[in-house]
PDB file of C-alpha atoms in Angstrom:
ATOM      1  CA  UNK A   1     -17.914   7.713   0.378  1.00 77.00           C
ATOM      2  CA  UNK A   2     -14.844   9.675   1.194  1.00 95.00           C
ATOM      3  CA  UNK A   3     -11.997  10.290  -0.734  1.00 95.00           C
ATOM      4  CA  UNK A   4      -9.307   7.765   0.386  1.00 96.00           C
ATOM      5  CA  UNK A   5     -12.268   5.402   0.171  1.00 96.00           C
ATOM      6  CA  UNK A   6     -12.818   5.921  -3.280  1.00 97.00           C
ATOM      7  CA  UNK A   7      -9.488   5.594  -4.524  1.00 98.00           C
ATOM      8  CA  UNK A   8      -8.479   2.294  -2.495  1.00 97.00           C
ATOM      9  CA  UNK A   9     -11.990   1.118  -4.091  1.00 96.00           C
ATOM     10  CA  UNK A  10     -10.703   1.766  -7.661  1.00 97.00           C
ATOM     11  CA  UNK A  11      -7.075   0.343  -7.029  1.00 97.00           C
ATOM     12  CA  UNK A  12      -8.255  -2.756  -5.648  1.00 96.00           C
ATOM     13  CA  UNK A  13      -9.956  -3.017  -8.503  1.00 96.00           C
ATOM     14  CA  UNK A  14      -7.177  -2.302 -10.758  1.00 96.00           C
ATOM     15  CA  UNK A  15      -5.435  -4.853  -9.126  1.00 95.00           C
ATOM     16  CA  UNK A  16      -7.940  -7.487  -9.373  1.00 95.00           C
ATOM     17  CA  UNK A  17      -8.009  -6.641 -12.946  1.00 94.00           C
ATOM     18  CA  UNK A  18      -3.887  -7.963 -13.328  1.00 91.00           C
ATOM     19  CA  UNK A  19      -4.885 -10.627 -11.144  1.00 91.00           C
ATOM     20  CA  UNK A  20      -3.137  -9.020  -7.848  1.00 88.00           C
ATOM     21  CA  UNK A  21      -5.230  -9.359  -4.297  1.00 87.00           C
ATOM     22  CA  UNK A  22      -7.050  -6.397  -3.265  1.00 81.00           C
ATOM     23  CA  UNK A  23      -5.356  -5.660  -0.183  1.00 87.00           C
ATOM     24  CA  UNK A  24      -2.611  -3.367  -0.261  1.00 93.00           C
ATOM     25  CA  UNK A  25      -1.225  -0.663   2.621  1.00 95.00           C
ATOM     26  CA  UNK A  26      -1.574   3.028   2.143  1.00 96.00           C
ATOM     27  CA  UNK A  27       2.376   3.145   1.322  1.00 97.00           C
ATOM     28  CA  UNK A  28       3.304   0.228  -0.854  1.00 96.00           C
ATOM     29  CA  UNK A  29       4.595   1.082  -3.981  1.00 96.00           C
ATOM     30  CA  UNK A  30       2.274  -0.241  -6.756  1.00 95.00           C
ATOM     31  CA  UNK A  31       3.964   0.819  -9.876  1.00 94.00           C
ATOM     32  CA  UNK A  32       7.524   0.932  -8.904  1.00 94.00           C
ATOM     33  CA  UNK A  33       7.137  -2.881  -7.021  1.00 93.00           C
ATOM     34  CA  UNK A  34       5.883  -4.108 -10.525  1.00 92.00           C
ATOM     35  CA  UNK A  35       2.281  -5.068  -9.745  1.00 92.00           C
ATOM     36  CA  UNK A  36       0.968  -2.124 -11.785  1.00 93.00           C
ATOM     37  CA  UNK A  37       2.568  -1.484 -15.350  1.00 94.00           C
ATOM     38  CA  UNK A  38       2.219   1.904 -17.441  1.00 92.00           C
ATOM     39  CA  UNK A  39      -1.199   1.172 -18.835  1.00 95.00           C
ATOM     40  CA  UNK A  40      -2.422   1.090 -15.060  1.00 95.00           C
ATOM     41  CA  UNK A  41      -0.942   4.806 -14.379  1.00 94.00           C
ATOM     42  CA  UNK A  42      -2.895   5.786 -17.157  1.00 93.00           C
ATOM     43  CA  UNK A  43      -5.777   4.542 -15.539  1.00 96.00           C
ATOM     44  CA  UNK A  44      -5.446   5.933 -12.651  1.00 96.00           C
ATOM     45  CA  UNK A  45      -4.742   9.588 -14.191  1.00 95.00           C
ATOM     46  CA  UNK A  46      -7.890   8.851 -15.882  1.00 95.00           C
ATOM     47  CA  UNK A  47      -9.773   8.046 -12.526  1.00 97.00           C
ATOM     48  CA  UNK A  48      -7.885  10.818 -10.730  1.00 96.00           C
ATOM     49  CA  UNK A  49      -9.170  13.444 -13.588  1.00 95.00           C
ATOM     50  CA  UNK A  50     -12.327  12.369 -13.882  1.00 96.00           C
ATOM     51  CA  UNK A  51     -13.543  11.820  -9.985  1.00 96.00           C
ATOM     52  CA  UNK A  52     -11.591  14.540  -8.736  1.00 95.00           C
ATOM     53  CA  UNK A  53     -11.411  16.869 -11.016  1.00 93.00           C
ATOM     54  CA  UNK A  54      -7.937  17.148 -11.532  1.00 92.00           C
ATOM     55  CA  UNK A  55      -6.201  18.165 -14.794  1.00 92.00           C
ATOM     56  CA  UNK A  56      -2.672  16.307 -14.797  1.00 89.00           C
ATOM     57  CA  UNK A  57      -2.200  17.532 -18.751  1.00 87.00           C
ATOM     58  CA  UNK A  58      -1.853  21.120 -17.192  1.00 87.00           C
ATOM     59  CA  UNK A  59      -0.222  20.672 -13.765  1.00 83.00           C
ATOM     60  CA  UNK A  60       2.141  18.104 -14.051  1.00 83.00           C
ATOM     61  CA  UNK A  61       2.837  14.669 -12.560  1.00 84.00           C
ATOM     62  CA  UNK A  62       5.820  11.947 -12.151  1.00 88.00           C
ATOM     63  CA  UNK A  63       4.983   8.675 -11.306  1.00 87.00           C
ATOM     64  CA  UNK A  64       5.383   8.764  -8.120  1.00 91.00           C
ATOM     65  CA  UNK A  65       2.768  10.914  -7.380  1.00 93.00           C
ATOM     66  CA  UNK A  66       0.359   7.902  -8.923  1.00 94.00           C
ATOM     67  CA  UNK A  67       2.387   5.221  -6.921  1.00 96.00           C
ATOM     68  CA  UNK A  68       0.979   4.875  -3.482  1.00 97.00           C
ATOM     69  CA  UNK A  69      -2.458   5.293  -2.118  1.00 97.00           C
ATOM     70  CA  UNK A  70      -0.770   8.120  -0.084  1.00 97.00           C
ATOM     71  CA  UNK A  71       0.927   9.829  -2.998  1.00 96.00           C
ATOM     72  CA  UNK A  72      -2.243   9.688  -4.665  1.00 96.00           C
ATOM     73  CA  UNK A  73      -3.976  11.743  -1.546  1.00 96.00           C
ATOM     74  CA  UNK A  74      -1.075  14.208  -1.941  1.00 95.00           C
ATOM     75  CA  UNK A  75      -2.060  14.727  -5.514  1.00 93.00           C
ATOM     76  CA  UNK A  76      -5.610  15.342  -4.639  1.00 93.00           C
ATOM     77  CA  UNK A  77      -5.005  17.077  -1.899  1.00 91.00           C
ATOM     78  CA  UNK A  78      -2.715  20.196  -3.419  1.00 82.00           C
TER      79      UNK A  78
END
């Protein structure tokens, strides 16, 4: 499974989880829009860390880097 893959897989899990629908476009704002709260970002830093290897402790983030499918590629992607 690719990357992009993976991650839409989690979120529309996340979202089932607050009782949102799974589909969702690669821009929409999840976090900012109100469907995902702060518990959900930590989540997905979680996810992000533990799938991808990232360390968000070290490098730095802002939420908007965890709002969109596409800011999430970004992220993984630098």
């Amino acid at each position: 499974m690719d990357n992009k893959k993976k991650v839409q897989t989690f979120l529309r899990q996340l979202l089932a989880d607050y009782g949102e629908g799974p589909e969702f476009g690669d821009d929409d704002l999840l976090v900012t829009s109100g469907l995902l709260d702060s518990q959900a970002v930590l989540r997905i830093v979680v996810f992000l860390e533990e799938e991808f290897g990232l360390d968000l402790a070290e490098r730095g983030f802002e939420q908007n880097d965890v709002d969109s499918l596409t800011s999430m590629m970004r992220l993984i992607s630098r």
